CSV table of C-alpha atoms and ligand atoms in Angstrom, one decimal:
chain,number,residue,atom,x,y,z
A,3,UNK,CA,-155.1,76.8,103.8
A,4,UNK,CA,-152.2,76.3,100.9
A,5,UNK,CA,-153.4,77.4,97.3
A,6,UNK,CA,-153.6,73.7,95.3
A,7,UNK,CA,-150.8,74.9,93.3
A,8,UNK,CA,-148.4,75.2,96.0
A,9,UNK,CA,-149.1,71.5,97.2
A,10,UNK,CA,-146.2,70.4,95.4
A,11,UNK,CA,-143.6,71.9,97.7
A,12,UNK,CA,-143.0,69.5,101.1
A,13,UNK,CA,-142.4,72.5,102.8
A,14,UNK,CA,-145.8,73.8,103.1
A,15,UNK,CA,-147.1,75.0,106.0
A,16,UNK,CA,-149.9,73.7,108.0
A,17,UNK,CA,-152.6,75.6,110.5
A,18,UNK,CA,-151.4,75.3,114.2
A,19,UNK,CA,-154.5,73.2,115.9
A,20,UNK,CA,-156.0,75.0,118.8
A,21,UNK,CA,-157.8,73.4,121.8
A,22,UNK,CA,-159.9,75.3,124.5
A,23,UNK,CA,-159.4,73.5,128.2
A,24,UNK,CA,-160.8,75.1,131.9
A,25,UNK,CA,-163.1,74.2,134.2
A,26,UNK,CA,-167.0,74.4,133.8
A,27,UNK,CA,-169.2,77.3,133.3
A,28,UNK,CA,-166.0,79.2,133.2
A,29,UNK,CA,-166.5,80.2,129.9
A,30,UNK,CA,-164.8,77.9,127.1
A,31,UNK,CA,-167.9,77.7,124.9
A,32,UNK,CA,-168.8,81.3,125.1
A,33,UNK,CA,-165.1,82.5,124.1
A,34,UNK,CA,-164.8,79.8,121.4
A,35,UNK,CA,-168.2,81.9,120.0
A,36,UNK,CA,-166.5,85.1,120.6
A,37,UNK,CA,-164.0,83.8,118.7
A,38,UNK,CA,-166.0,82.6,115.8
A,39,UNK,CA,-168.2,85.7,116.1
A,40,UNK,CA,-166.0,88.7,115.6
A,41,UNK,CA,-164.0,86.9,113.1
A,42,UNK,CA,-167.4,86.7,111.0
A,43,UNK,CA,-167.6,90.5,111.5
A,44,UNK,CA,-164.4,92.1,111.0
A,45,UNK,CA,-163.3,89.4,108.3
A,46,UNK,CA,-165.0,89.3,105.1
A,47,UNK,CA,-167.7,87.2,104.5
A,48,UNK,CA,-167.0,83.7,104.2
A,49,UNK,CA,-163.6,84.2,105.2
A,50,UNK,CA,-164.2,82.1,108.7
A,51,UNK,CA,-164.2,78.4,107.3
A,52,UNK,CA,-166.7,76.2,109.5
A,53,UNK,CA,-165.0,72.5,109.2
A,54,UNK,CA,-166.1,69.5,111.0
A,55,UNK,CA,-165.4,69.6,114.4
A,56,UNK,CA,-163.6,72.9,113.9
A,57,UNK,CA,-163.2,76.3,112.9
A,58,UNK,CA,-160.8,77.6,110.6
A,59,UNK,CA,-159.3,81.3,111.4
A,60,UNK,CA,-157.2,82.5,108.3
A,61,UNK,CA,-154.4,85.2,109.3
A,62,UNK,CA,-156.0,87.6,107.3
A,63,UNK,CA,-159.1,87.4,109.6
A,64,UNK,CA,-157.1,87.2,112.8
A,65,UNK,CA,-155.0,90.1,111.9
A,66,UNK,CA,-158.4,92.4,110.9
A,67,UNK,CA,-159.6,91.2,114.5
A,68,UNK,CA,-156.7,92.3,115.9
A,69,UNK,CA,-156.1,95.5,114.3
A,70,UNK,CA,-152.5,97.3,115.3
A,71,UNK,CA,-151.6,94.3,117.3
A,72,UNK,CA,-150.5,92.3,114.6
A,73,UNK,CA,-148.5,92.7,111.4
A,74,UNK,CA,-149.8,89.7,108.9
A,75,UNK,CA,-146.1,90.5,106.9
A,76,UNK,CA,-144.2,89.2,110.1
A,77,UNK,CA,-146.4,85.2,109.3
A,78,UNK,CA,-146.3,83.0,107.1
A,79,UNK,CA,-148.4,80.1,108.9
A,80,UNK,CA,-151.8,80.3,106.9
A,81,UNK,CA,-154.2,80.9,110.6
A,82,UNK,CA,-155.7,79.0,113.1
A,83,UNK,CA,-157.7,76.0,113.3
A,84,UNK,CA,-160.0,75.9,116.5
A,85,UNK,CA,-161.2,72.1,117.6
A,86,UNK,CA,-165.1,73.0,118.2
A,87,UNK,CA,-165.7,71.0,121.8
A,88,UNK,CA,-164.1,72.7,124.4
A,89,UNK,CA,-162.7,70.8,127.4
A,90,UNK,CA,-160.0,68.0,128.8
A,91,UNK,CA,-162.0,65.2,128.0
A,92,UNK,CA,-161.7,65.3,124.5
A,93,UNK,CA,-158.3,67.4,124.4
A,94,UNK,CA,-156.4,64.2,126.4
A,95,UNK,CA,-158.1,61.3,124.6
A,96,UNK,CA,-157.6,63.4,120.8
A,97,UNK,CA,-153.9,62.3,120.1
A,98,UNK,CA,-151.7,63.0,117.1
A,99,UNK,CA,-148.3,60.7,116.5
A,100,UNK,CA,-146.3,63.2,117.9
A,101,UNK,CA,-148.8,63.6,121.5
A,102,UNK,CA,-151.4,65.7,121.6
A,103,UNK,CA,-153.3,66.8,118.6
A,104,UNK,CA,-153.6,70.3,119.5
A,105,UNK,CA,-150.6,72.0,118.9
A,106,UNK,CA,-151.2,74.4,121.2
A,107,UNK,CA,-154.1,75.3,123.7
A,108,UNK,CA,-156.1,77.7,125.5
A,109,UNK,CA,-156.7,77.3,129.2
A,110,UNK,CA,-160.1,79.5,130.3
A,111,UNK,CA,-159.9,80.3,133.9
A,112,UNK,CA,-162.5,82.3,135.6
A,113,UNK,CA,-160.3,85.2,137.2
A,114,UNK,CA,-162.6,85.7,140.0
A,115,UNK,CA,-163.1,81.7,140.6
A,116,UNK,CA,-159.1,80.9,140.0
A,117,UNK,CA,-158.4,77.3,139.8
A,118,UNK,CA,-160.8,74.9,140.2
A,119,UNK,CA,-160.8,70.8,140.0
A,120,UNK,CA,-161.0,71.2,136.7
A,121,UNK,CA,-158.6,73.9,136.2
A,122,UNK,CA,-155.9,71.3,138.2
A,123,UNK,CA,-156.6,68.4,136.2
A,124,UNK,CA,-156.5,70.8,132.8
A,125,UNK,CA,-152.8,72.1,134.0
A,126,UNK,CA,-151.6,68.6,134.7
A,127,UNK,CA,-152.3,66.9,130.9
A,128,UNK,CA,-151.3,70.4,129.4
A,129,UNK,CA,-147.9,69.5,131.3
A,130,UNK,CA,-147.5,65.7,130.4
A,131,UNK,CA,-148.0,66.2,126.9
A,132,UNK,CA,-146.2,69.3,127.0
A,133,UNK,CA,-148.5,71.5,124.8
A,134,UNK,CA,-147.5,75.1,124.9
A,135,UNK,CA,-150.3,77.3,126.2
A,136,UNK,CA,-152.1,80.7,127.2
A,137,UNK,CA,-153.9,81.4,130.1
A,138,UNK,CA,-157.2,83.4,129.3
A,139,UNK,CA,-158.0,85.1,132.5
A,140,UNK,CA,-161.8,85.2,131.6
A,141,UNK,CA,-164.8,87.3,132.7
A,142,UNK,CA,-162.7,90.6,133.4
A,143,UNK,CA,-166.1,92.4,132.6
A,144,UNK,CA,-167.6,91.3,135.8
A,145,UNK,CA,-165.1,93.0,138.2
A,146,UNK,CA,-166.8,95.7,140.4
A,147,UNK,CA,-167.4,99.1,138.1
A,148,UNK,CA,-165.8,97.8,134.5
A,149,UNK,CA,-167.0,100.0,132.1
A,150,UNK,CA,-166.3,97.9,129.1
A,151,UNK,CA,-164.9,98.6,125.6
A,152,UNK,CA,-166.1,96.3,123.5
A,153,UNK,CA,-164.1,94.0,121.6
A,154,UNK,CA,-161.1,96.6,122.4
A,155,UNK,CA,-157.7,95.0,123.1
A,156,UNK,CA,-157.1,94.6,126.8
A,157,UNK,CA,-154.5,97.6,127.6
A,158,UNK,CA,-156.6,99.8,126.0
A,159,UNK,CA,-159.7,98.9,128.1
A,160,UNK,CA,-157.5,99.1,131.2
A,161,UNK,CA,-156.2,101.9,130.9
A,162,UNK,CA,-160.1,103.3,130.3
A,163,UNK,CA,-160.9,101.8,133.6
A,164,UNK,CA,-161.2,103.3,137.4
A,165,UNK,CA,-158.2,102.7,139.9
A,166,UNK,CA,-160.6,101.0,141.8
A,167,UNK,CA,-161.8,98.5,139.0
A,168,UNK,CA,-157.6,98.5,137.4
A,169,UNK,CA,-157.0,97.4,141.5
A,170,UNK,CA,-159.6,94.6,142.0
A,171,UNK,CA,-158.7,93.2,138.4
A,172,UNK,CA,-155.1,93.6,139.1
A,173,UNK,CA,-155.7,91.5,142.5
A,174,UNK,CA,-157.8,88.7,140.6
A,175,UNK,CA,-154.7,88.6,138.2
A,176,UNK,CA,-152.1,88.1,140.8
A,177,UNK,CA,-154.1,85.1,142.7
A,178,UNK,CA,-154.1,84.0,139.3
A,179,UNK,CA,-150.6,84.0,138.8
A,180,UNK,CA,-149.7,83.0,142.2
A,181,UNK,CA,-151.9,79.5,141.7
A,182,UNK,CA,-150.3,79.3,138.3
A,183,UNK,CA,-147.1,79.0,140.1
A,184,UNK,CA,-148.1,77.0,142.7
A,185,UNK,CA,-149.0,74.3,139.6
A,186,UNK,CA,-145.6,74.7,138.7
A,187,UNK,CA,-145.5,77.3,136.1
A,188,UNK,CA,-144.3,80.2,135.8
A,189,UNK,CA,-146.6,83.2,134.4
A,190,UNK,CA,-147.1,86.7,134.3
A,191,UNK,CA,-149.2,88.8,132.2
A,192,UNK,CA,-148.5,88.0,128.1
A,193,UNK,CA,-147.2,91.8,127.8
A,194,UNK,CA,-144.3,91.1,130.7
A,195,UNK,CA,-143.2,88.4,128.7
A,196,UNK,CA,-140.3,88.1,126.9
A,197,UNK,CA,-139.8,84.5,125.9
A,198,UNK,CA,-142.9,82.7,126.0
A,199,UNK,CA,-141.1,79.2,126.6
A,200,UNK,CA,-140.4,79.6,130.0
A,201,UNK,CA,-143.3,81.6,130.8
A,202,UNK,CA,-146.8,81.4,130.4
A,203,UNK,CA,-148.7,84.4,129.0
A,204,UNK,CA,-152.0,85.2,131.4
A,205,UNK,CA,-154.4,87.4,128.7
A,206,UNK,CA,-156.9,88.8,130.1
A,207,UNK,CA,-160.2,88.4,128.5
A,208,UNK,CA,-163.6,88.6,128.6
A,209,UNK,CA,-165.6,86.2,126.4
A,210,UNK,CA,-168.8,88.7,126.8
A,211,UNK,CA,-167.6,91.7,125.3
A,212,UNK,CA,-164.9,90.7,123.6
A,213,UNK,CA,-162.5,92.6,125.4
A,214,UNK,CA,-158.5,91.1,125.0
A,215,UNK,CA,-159.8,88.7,122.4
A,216,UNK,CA,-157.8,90.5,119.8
A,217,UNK,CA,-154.6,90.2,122.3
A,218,UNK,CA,-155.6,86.5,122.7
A,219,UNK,CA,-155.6,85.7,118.9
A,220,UNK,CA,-152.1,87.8,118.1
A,221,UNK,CA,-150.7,85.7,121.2
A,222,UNK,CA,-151.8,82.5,119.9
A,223,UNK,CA,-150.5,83.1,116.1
A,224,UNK,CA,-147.4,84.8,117.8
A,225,UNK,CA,-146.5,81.7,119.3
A,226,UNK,CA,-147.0,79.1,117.1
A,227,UNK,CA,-145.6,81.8,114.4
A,228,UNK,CA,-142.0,81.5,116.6
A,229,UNK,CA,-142.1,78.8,118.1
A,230,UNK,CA,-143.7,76.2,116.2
A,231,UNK,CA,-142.9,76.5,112.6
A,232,UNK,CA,-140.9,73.4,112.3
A,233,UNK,CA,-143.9,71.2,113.3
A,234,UNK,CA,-146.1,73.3,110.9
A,235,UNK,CA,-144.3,72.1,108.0
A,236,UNK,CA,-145.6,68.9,107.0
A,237,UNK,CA,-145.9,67.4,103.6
A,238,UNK,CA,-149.3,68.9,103.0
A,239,UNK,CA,-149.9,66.5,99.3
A,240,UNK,CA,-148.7,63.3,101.2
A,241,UNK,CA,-150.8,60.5,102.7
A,242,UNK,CA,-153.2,61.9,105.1
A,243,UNK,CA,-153.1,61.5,108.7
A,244,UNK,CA,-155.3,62.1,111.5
A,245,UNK,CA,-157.8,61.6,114.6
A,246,UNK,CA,-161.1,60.4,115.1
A,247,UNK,CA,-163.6,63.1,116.9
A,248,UNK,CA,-166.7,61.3,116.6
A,249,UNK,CA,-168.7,57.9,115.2
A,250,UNK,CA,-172.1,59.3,113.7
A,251,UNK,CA,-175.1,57.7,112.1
A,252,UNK,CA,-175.6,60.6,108.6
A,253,UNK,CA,-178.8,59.9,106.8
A,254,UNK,CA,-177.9,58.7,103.6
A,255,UNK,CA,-173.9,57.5,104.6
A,256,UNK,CA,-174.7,54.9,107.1
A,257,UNK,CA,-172.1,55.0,110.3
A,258,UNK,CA,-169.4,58.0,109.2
A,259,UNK,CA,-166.1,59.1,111.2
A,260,UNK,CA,-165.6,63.0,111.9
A,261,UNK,CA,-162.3,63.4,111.4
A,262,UNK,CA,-159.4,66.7,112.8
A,263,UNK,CA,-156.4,65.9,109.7
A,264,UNK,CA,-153.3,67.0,111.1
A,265,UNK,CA,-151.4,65.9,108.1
A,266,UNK,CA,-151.2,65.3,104.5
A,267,UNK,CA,-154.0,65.0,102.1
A,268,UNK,CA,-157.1,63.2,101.8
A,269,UNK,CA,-159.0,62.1,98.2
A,270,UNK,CA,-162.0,60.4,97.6
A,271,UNK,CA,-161.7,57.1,96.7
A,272,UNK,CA,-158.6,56.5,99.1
A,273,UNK,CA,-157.9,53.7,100.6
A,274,UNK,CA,-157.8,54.3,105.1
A,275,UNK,CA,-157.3,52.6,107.6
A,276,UNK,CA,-159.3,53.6,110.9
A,277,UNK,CA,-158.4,52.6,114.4
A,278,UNK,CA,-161.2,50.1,115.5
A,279,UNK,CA,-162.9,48.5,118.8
A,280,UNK,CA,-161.1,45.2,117.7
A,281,UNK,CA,-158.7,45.3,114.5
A,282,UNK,CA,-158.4,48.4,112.6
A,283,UNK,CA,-160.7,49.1,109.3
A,284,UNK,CA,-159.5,48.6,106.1
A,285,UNK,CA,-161.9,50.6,104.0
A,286,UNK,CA,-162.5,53.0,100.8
A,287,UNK,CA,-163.6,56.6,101.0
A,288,UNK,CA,-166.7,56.9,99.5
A,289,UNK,CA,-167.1,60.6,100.1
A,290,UNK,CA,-165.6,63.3,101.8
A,291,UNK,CA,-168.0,66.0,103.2
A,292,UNK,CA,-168.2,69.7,104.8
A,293,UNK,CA,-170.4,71.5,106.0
A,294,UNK,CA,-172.0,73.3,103.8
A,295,UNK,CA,-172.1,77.2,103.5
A,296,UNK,CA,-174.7,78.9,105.7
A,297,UNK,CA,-176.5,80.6,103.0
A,298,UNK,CA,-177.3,77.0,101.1
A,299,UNK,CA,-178.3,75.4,104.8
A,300,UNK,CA,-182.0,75.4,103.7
A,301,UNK,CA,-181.9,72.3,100.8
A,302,UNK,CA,-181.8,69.2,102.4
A,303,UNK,CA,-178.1,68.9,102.1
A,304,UNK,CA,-176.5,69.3,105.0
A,305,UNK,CA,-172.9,68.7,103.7
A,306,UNK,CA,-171.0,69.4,100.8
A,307,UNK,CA,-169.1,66.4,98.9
A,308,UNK,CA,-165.1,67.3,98.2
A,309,UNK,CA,-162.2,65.8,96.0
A,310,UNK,CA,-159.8,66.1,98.7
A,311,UNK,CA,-158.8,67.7,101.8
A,312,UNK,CA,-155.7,68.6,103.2
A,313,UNK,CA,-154.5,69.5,107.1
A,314,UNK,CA,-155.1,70.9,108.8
A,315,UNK,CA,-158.8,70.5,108.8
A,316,UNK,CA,-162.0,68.9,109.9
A,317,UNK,CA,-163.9,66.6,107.8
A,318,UNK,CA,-166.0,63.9,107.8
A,319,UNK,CA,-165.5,60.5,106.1
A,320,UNK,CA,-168.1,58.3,104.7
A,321,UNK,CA,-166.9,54.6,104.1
A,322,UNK,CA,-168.1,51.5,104.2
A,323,UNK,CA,-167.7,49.4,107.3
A,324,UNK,CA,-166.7,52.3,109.9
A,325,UNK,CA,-169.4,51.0,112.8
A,326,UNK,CA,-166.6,49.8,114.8
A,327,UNK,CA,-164.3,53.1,114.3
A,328,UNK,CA,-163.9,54.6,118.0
A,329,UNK,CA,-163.0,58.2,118.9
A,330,UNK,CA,-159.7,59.2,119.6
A,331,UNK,CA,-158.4,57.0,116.8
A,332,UNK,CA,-156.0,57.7,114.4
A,333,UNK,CA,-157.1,57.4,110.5
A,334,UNK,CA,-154.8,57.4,107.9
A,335,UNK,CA,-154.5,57.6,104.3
A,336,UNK,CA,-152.4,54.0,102.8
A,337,UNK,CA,-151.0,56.2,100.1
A,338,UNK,CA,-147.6,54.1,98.6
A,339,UNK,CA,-147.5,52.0,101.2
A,340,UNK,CA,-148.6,48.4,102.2
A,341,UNK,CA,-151.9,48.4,104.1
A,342,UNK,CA,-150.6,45.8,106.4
A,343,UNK,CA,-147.5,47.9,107.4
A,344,UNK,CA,-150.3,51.1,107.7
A,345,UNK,CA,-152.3,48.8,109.6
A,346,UNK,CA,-149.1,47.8,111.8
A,347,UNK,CA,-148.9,51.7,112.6
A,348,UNK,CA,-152.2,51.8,113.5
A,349,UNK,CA,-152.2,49.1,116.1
A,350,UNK,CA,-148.9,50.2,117.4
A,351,UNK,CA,-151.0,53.6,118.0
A,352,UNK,CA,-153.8,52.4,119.5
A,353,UNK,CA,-152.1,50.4,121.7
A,354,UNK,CA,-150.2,53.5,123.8
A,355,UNK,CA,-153.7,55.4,123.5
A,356,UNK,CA,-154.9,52.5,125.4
A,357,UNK,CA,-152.0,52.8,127.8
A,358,UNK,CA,-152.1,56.5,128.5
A,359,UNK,CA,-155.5,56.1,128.9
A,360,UNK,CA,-155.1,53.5,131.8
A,361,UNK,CA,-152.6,55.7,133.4
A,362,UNK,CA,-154.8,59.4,133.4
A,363,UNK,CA,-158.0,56.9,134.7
B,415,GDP,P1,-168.0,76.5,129.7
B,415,GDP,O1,-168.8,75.5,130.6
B,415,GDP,O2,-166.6,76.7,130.2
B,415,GDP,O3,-168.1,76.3,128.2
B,415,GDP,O4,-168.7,77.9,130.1
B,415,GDP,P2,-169.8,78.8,129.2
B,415,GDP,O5,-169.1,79.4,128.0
B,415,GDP,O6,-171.0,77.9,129.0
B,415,GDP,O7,-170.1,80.0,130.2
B,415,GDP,C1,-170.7,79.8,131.5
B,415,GDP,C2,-171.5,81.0,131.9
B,415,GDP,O8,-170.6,82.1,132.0
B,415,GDP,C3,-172.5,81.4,130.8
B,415,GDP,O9,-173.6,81.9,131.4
B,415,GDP,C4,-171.8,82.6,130.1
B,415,GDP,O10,-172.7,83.5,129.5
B,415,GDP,C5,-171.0,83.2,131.2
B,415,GDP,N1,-169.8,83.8,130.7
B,415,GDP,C6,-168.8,83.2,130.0
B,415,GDP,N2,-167.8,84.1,129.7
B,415,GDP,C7,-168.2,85.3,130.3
B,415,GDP,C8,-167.6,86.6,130.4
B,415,GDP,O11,-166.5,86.9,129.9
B,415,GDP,N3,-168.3,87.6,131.1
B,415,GDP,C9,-169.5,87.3,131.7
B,415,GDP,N4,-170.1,88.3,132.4
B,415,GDP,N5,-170.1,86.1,131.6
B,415,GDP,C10,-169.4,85.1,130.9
């Protein structure tokens, strides 16, 4: 995240927001802990942010996690923000003003399972909200003989491997492909690709031993790095703006929204407006809370109050009046502006959520 001093400048850059889609059981939880886990070794300590709802990756922790692979002089975007809950459910009803609100996603496919109903359905929003995304080609530590290499990038550890094991993977990868294109796109391994908007990269991976998880981080901040830029730079000090993940009762708050902000700032004290069963909320932020650090988890507190936050990030609000705030919706800070014309916005929001919604059902 931007140093406070720098929040002057509208041309700050904000963390690309990751999403991890696939079918069941074929392994989106276990990488998203991979993910979380070897960034908490190799990183220094603390230098993983748990959000709300997310995880934040800083570059300096993705590039110690993937060692030669990347070059943290050739980025300037400040990481990777991971939404916590894996799957298609919450990935096609979490939208942003521009579509989706992951800028970018992850879809986990078993390699010996291939597509599955899930895998279909995954493909098809990934498509009609045309999110850029990899294809983790999971579980290549289960193919007959693998001798792994823990946390090794993936050429290494395939090169280490048996012709017999390099064949069977090999075979698992081309199915792969082949149903790929059959979905319509066009794929090939990450390391055979040359422009990664025409083709999808296929990483393999296993969320077990880590194996191509440092290929599937430098991937991921590779492509937002070159081809997503533009979108990254927001106004980070202007009116926050972003998504409800979840209603929750908090001890002490009442009703609270858990909130992914995607843009902009948000204080304490500001005046939101939250998308709403009915009409939209017109409320105050009474506090604005984080989780707090491991090492503090055993006082009471669970959360940590905060001046302000800015995007991306995940956060959650406490305000008066949220029981009728529904996920999915968008939040936003009133800033300058009239509340009824941020109110307008909301509505006008809500209304094609509603609509895209019908359609998908
Ligand atoms: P999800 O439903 O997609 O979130 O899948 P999970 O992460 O819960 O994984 C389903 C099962 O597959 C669990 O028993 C995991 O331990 C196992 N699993 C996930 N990834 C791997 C992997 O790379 N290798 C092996 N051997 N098992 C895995």
């Amino acid at each position: 995240m931007s140093d406070a001093d720098t929040t002057d400048d509208p041309g700050d850059l904000r963390t690309p927001i990751v999403a991890v889609l696939g079918h069941v059981d074929h392994g989106k939880t276990s990488l998203l802990d991979k993910i979380r886990g070897s960034a908490v070794i190799e990183g220094e300590a603390g230098a993983i942010t748990q959000h709300i709802g997310a995880t934040a990756v800083p570059l300096d922790t993705v590039s110690e996690v993937a060692g030669s692979l990347v070059d943290p002089t050739e980025f300037d975007l400040p990481g990777l923000l991971f939404i916590d809950t894996p799957g298609h459910h919450s990935f096609s009803t979490l939208r942003s003003r521009g579509g989706a609100l992951a800028d970018i996603a992850i879809l986990v496919v078993d390699v010996n399972d291939g597509f599955q109903p899930q895998t279909e359905e995954a493909v098809r929003i990934l498509k009609d909200t045309g999110t850029p995304f990899v294809v983790a080609a999971n579980k290549v530590d289960t193919t007959p003989g693998w001798n792994p290499n823990p946390d090794s990038p993936i050429q290494q550890t395939y090169e280490a491997q048996s012709d017999r094991a390099r064949s069977d993977l090999d075979e698992a990868l081309y199915e792969l492909i082949g149903e790929m294109s059959d979905h319509g796109f066009s794929s090939d391994l990450y390391w055979r690709v040359q422009n990664f908007q025409k083709n999808v990269g296929v990483i393999p991976v296993s969320a077990e031993t880590g194996e191509g998880v440092p290929d599937l981080l430098t991937v991921l901040m590779g492509l937002a790095q070159r081809y997503m830029k533009a979108e990254m730079e927001v106004d980070v000090a202007g009116p926050g703006a972003g998504t409800v993940l979840e209603v929750k009762d908090e001890q002490g708050f009442g009703k609270t929204v858990d909130v992914i902000l995607y843009d902009g700032t948000v204080r304490s004290g500001d005046t939101v407006v939250v998308g709403a069963q009915n009409d939209p909320i017109v409320t105050e932020v009474r506090a604005l809370l984080k989780p707090r650090e491991l090492a503090e988890i055993r006082t009471e507190k669970r959360f940590d109050d905060v001046d302000s936050m800015q995007a991306a990030a995940g956060l959650k609000i406490a305000a008066p009046d949220l029981d009728d705030a529904m996920p999915g919706a968008p939040v936003r800070v009133v800033g300058d502006r009239s509340v009824e014309e941020v109110v307008a916005e909301v509505e006008a929001e809500l209304a094609e959520v509603a609509v895209e919604t019908e359609e998908e059902g």
